[in-house]
Coordinates of C-alpha atoms in Angstrom, one line a residue:
H1 CA 109.4 -243.9 -91.1
L2 CA 111.7 -241.0 -90.9
K3 CA 109.4 -238.9 -93.0
E4 CA 106.4 -239.8 -90.9
D5 CA 108.3 -238.9 -87.7
R6 CA 109.2 -235.5 -89.1
T7 CA 105.5 -235.0 -90.0
V8 CA 104.4 -235.8 -86.5
E9 CA 107.1 -233.6 -85.1
V10 CA 106.0 -230.7 -87.3
N11 CA 102.4 -231.2 -86.4
M12 CA 103.2 -231.2 -82.7
I13 CA 105.2 -228.0 -83.1
R14 CA 102.6 -226.0 -85.1
P15 CA 99.9 -225.4 -82.5
N16 CA 102.5 -224.2 -80.0
S17 CA 104.0 -222.0 -82.7
F18 CA 100.6 -220.6 -83.5
M19 CA 99.9 -219.8 -79.9
S20 CA 103.2 -218.1 -79.5
L21 CA 102.6 -216.0 -82.6
K22 CA 99.1 -215.1 -81.3
S23 CA 100.5 -214.1 -77.9
A24 CA 103.2 -212.0 -79.5
G25 CA 100.5 -210.3 -81.6
N26 CA 98.5 -209.5 -78.6
L27 CA 101.5 -208.2 -76.8
N28 CA 102.4 -206.0 -79.8
S29 CA 98.8 -204.8 -79.9
T30 CA 98.9 -203.9 -76.3
K31 CA 102.2 -202.1 -76.7
N32 CA 100.8 -200.1 -79.6
T33 CA 97.7 -199.2 -77.7
T34 CA 99.7 -198.1 -74.8
S35 CA 102.1 -196.1 -76.8
N36 CA 99.3 -194.4 -78.7
A37 CA 97.3 -193.5 -75.6
V38 CA 97.2 -189.9 -74.4
P39 CA 97.9 -189.4 -70.8
G40 CA 94.7 -188.7 -68.9
I41 CA 92.4 -190.0 -71.7
S42 CA 91.5 -193.7 -72.0
V43 CA 91.1 -195.5 -75.2
G44 CA 87.3 -195.6 -74.8
D45 CA 87.2 -191.8 -74.3
D46 CA 89.3 -191.3 -77.5
D47 CA 86.8 -193.5 -79.4
D48 CA 83.9 -191.5 -78.0
R49 CA 85.6 -188.3 -78.9
K50 CA 86.1 -189.4 -82.5
S51 CA 82.5 -190.7 -82.7
S52 CA 81.3 -187.3 -81.5
E53 CA 83.0 -185.5 -84.4
S54 CA 80.6 -184.8 -87.2
T55 CA 80.4 -183.1 -90.6
I56 CA 80.2 -179.4 -91.0
P57 CA 76.5 -179.3 -91.7
A58 CA 75.8 -181.4 -88.6
R59 CA 77.8 -179.1 -86.5
C60 CA 76.0 -176.1 -87.9
L61 CA 72.7 -177.8 -87.0
S62 CA 74.0 -178.4 -83.5
Y63 CA 75.0 -174.7 -83.1
L64 CA 71.5 -173.8 -84.5
K65 CA 69.9 -175.9 -81.8
A66 CA 72.1 -174.4 -79.1
V67 CA 71.1 -170.8 -79.9
R68 CA 67.4 -171.8 -79.7
P69 CA 66.0 -169.7 -82.6
W70 CA 62.4 -170.6 -81.5
S71 CA 62.9 -168.1 -78.7
F72 CA 64.1 -165.2 -80.9
S73 CA 60.6 -163.7 -81.0
A74 CA 61.2 -162.4 -77.5
S75 CA 63.9 -160.1 -78.8
F76 CA 62.8 -159.5 -82.4
I77 CA 59.3 -158.3 -81.7
P78 CA 60.6 -155.6 -79.1
V79 CA 62.9 -154.2 -81.8
V80 CA 60.1 -154.0 -84.3
L81 CA 57.8 -152.5 -81.6
G82 CA 60.3 -149.8 -80.7
T83 CA 60.9 -149.0 -84.4
V84 CA 57.1 -148.7 -85.1
L85 CA 56.6 -146.4 -82.1
A86 CA 59.5 -144.2 -83.3
Y87 CA 57.9 -144.1 -86.8
K88 CA 54.5 -143.1 -85.4
Y89 CA 56.2 -140.3 -83.4
T90 CA 58.7 -139.0 -86.0
H91 CA 57.1 -140.2 -89.2
T92 CA 60.6 -141.2 -90.4
F93 CA 62.1 -144.7 -90.9
S94 CA 65.7 -145.8 -91.5
P95 CA 65.9 -149.3 -93.0
V96 CA 69.7 -149.5 -92.3
T97 CA 69.3 -148.6 -88.7
F98 CA 66.5 -151.1 -88.3
V99 CA 68.5 -153.9 -89.8
L100 CA 71.5 -153.1 -87.7
T101 CA 69.4 -152.9 -84.5
C102 CA 67.9 -156.2 -85.2
I103 CA 71.2 -157.8 -85.8
S104 CA 72.7 -156.4 -82.6
V105 CA 69.8 -157.5 -80.4
L106 CA 69.5 -161.0 -82.0
L107 CA 73.2 -161.6 -81.7
I108 CA 73.0 -160.7 -78.0
H109 CA 70.1 -163.0 -77.5
A110 CA 71.9 -165.9 -79.3
A111 CA 75.0 -165.3 -77.2
G112 CA 73.0 -165.3 -74.1
N113 CA 71.4 -168.6 -75.0
L114 CA 74.8 -170.1 -75.5
V115 CA 76.0 -168.8 -72.2
N116 CA 72.9 -170.3 -70.6
T117 CA 73.7 -173.7 -72.3
F118 CA 77.3 -173.6 -71.1
Y119 CA 76.6 -172.7 -67.4
D120 CA 73.6 -175.0 -67.1
F121 CA 75.7 -177.9 -68.3
K122 CA 78.6 -176.9 -66.1
N123 CA 76.4 -176.7 -63.0
G124 CA 74.8 -180.0 -63.7
I125 CA 71.3 -178.6 -64.4
D126 CA 70.8 -179.9 -68.0
N127 CA 69.9 -183.6 -68.3
Q128 CA 68.5 -186.0 -70.8
K129 CA 65.0 -184.5 -70.3
S130 CA 66.0 -180.9 -70.9
D131 CA 65.0 -179.0 -73.9
D132 CA 68.6 -178.0 -74.6
R133 CA 70.7 -181.2 -74.8
T134 CA 73.4 -179.8 -77.0
L135 CA 76.2 -180.6 -74.4
V136 CA 74.4 -183.4 -72.6
D137 CA 74.2 -185.4 -75.9
R138 CA 77.8 -184.3 -76.8
M139 CA 76.7 -182.7 -80.0
L140 CA 79.2 -180.0 -79.2
N141 CA 82.0 -179.5 -76.7
P142 CA 81.6 -176.9 -73.9
I143 CA 84.7 -175.0 -75.2
D144 CA 82.9 -174.8 -78.7
V145 CA 79.8 -173.3 -77.1
A146 CA 81.7 -170.8 -75.0
G147 CA 83.8 -169.8 -78.0
M148 CA 80.8 -169.3 -80.2
G149 CA 79.1 -167.2 -77.5
A150 CA 82.2 -164.9 -77.4
V151 CA 82.0 -164.6 -81.2
F152 CA 78.4 -163.6 -81.1
Y153 CA 79.1 -161.0 -78.4
S154 CA 81.9 -159.6 -80.6
L155 CA 79.7 -159.4 -83.7
A156 CA 77.0 -157.8 -81.6
M157 CA 79.4 -155.0 -80.5
A158 CA 80.6 -154.5 -84.1
S159 CA 76.9 -154.2 -85.2
F160 CA 76.3 -151.8 -82.4
L161 CA 79.1 -149.5 -83.6
L162 CA 77.6 -149.5 -87.1
T163 CA 74.2 -148.7 -85.5
V164 CA 75.8 -145.7 -83.7
L165 CA 77.1 -144.4 -87.0
S166 CA 73.7 -144.8 -88.8
S167 CA 71.7 -143.2 -86.0
S168 CA 71.3 -139.6 -85.0
A169 CA 71.0 -140.5 -81.3
K170 CA 73.8 -139.8 -78.8
M171 CA 76.3 -142.5 -78.6
E172 CA 76.3 -142.5 -74.8
H173 CA 72.6 -143.0 -74.7
L174 CA 72.7 -146.0 -77.1
A175 CA 75.8 -147.4 -75.3
L176 CA 74.1 -147.3 -71.9
I177 CA 71.0 -149.2 -73.2
F178 CA 73.0 -151.6 -75.4
F179 CA 75.5 -152.7 -72.7
G180 CA 72.7 -152.9 -70.2
G181 CA 71.1 -155.5 -72.4
L182 CA 74.3 -157.3 -73.1
S183 CA 75.1 -157.5 -69.3
G184 CA 71.6 -158.9 -68.6
S185 CA 72.0 -161.6 -71.2
F186 CA 75.3 -162.7 -69.7
L187 CA 74.5 -162.3 -66.0
Y188 CA 71.3 -164.4 -66.4
T189 CA 73.4 -167.6 -65.9
G190 CA 77.0 -166.3 -66.1
G191 CA 78.8 -164.2 -63.5
L192 CA 76.3 -163.4 -60.8
A193 CA 74.0 -166.0 -62.3
F194 CA 70.7 -164.3 -61.4
K195 CA 68.8 -167.3 -62.7
Y196 CA 70.1 -169.4 -59.8
L197 CA 69.2 -166.7 -57.3
C198 CA 65.4 -166.5 -58.1
L199 CA 66.1 -163.2 -60.1
G200 CA 66.1 -164.7 -63.6
D201 CA 62.5 -163.5 -64.2
V202 CA 63.5 -159.9 -63.4
V203 CA 66.4 -160.0 -65.9
V204 CA 64.2 -161.4 -68.6
L205 CA 61.5 -158.7 -67.9
L206 CA 64.1 -156.0 -68.3
T207 CA 66.3 -157.3 -71.1
F208 CA 63.6 -158.6 -73.5
G209 CA 61.1 -155.8 -72.9
P210 CA 62.0 -152.2 -71.9
I211 CA 65.7 -152.4 -72.9
A212 CA 65.2 -153.8 -76.4
V213 CA 62.2 -151.6 -77.1
L214 CA 64.0 -148.5 -75.9
F215 CA 67.2 -149.3 -77.8
A216 CA 65.3 -149.6 -81.1
Y217 CA 63.2 -146.5 -80.4
T218 CA 66.2 -144.4 -79.5
A219 CA 68.2 -145.6 -82.5
Q220 CA 65.3 -144.7 -84.9
S221 CA 64.0 -141.5 -83.3
G222 CA 67.3 -140.1 -82.1
S223 CA 66.0 -139.4 -78.6
C224 CA 64.9 -141.3 -75.5
A225 CA 61.3 -141.3 -74.1
I226 CA 59.3 -143.0 -71.3
Y227 CA 56.2 -144.0 -73.2
P228 CA 57.8 -146.8 -75.2
L229 CA 58.5 -148.6 -71.9
L230 CA 54.7 -148.6 -71.2
Y231 CA 54.0 -150.3 -74.6
A232 CA 56.9 -152.8 -73.9
F233 CA 55.2 -153.8 -70.6
I234 CA 52.2 -155.2 -72.4
F235 CA 54.4 -157.5 -74.6
V236 CA 57.0 -158.4 -72.0
M237 CA 54.3 -160.0 -69.7
N238 CA 53.5 -162.4 -72.5
T239 CA 57.2 -163.0 -73.0
E240 CA 57.7 -163.7 -69.3
A241 CA 54.9 -166.4 -69.6
V242 CA 57.3 -168.3 -71.8
L243 CA 60.1 -168.4 -69.2
H244 CA 57.6 -169.0 -66.3
S245 CA 56.1 -172.0 -68.1
N246 CA 59.6 -173.4 -68.6
N247 CA 60.6 -173.0 -65.0
A248 CA 57.3 -174.5 -63.8
R249 CA 57.9 -177.6 -65.9
D250 CA 61.5 -178.0 -64.7
A251 CA 60.8 -177.1 -61.0
E252 CA 61.7 -180.5 -59.7
Y253 CA 64.9 -180.8 -61.7
D254 CA 65.9 -177.3 -60.7
K255 CA 65.3 -178.1 -57.0
K256 CA 67.6 -181.2 -57.3
A257 CA 70.2 -179.0 -59.0
G258 CA 70.1 -176.6 -56.1
I259 CA 68.8 -173.5 -58.0
R260 CA 65.8 -171.4 -57.1
T261 CA 63.2 -170.0 -59.4
L262 CA 59.9 -168.1 -58.9
A263 CA 58.0 -171.2 -60.0
M264 CA 59.6 -173.2 -57.2
L265 CA 58.8 -170.6 -54.5
L266 CA 55.2 -170.3 -55.7
G267 CA 54.4 -174.0 -55.9
K268 CA 52.1 -175.6 -58.5
T269 CA 49.0 -173.6 -57.7
G270 CA 50.8 -170.3 -57.4
S271 CA 52.7 -171.0 -60.6
Y272 CA 49.4 -171.7 -62.4
M273 CA 47.9 -168.5 -61.1
T274 CA 51.0 -166.5 -62.1
Y275 CA 51.0 -168.0 -65.6
C276 CA 47.3 -166.9 -66.0
V277 CA 48.1 -163.4 -64.9
L278 CA 51.0 -163.1 -67.3
L279 CA 49.0 -164.6 -70.1
F280 CA 45.7 -162.6 -69.8
I281 CA 46.6 -159.2 -68.3
P282 CA 47.9 -158.0 -71.7
Y283 CA 44.5 -158.9 -73.2
V284 CA 42.7 -157.0 -70.4
I285 CA 44.8 -153.9 -71.2
L286 CA 44.1 -154.2 -74.9
I287 CA 40.3 -154.5 -74.3
F288 CA 40.6 -151.3 -72.3
F289 CA 42.4 -149.6 -75.2
L290 CA 39.8 -151.0 -77.6
A291 CA 37.0 -149.4 -75.6
N292 CA 38.7 -146.1 -74.9
H293 CA 41.1 -145.3 -77.7
S294 CA 40.9 -147.2 -80.9
Y295 CA 39.4 -150.4 -82.2
H296 CA 42.6 -151.1 -84.1
L297 CA 44.3 -152.0 -80.8
G298 CA 42.0 -154.9 -80.4
L299 CA 43.7 -156.8 -83.2
P300 CA 45.8 -159.0 -80.9
L301 CA 42.6 -160.4 -79.4
V302 CA 42.5 -162.9 -82.3
T303 CA 45.2 -164.9 -80.4
L304 CA 43.0 -165.2 -77.3
P305 CA 41.7 -168.7 -78.1
L306 CA 45.3 -170.0 -78.2
A307 CA 45.9 -168.4 -74.8
F308 CA 42.9 -170.3 -73.3
K309 CA 44.2 -173.5 -74.8
L310 CA 47.6 -172.9 -73.1
E311 CA 45.8 -172.2 -69.8
R312 CA 44.1 -175.6 -70.1
L313 CA 47.3 -177.3 -70.7
F314 CA 48.9 -175.8 -67.6
R315 CA 45.8 -176.6 -65.5
S316 CA 46.0 -180.2 -66.7
H317 CA 49.7 -180.3 -65.8
M318 CA 50.6 -181.0 -69.5
L319 CA 53.8 -178.9 -69.3
E320 CA 56.2 -180.9 -71.6
K321 CA 55.7 -178.7 -74.7
L322 CA 54.1 -175.7 -73.0
P323 CA 57.2 -173.4 -73.3
Q324 CA 57.4 -173.9 -77.0
E325 CA 53.6 -173.5 -77.5
T326 CA 53.7 -170.3 -75.3
A327 CA 56.6 -169.0 -77.5
K328 CA 54.3 -169.5 -80.6
L329 CA 51.6 -167.4 -78.8
N330 CA 54.3 -164.8 -78.0
L331 CA 55.2 -164.5 -81.7
G332 CA 51.6 -164.3 -82.9
F333 CA 50.6 -161.9 -80.2
G334 CA 53.6 -159.7 -80.7
F335 CA 53.1 -159.6 -84.5
M336 CA 49.4 -158.6 -84.1
Y337 CA 50.3 -156.1 -81.5
V338 CA 52.9 -154.4 -83.7
V339 CA 50.5 -154.4 -86.7
A340 CA 47.7 -152.9 -84.5
I341 CA 50.0 -150.0 -83.5
L342 CA 51.2 -149.5 -87.0
I343 CA 47.7 -149.2 -88.5
C344 CA 46.3 -147.1 -85.6
P345 CA 46.2 -143.3 -86.2
S346 CA 48.9 -141.6 -84.1
A347 CA 46.3 -139.4 -82.5
E348 CA 44.5 -142.4 -81.1
L349 CA 47.5 -144.2 -79.6
P350 CA 47.7 -144.0 -75.8
W351 CA 50.5 -141.9 -74.3
L352 CA 51.8 -140.9 -77.7
S353 CA 50.1 -137.6 -77.9

């Protein structure tokens, strides 16, 4: 009987003991969680931060997406164009200067894209439907994007100094053009933020057209000239079509974010007409060159069917992938344009003589 009473007594005590131990465990867990928490950051935020950390290849891929390499044709083609024009004029070519010029301009373009990513996110413009969701999807931290932009600008300036050493042009001429382009790439969304003041199109027209072409031409030829700007105008209109299609697609989101673009001011019909002008005026000019100067200059006309396809997409309000498709046209048109100038006899090139 005494043994049975002890068994009953133990059995009656065990559940309470178990509950006491469980409560103590929960209390200790709570204490540990509280003691390990960082002031100002909740436990959930800490878990999210850890989950957002990725491997080095994944982070490199995120940086690659942030710099938007699909847009580099807008800066690479002008460099090649300026170099070809310098070659047609001087009949000399420096591979070292060409490579350094390309590196300088592409680094500025990449840095400008990162600045755009940083400020668009900071100002609440980027969202889940944006092309660039690097910061929205937390693939990178804003401080990482800003830091990488600063690194690219620093590398661009180092490359510029090497370009000055390899070129026969005056340093002050190259510096004026280079820092003009660098300022434009930053001020597009940083500083004065021309993009938010309906002046972003002007900055793009200058930075990714005349400035890049003139910088490459001056570095190769050793002197400045006006006629490269006229050749740049033909290509930069096609480049501006890429930006305009992007702004037309995002007009409603930009309006909600409180920024102003040319596409917003023009409305849907006006934006469509502007897109057509930007898209087809270069072809009209080339047809004039074909008829009055050289048949070689008609080579970019092979991309005309793609231009008509893009026009139909805009007219049908199918704008989701239109900027990327217009960028493909920009690359194809620019490549054919440069080849046409390269194979055309110098005596038949407009303005060169």
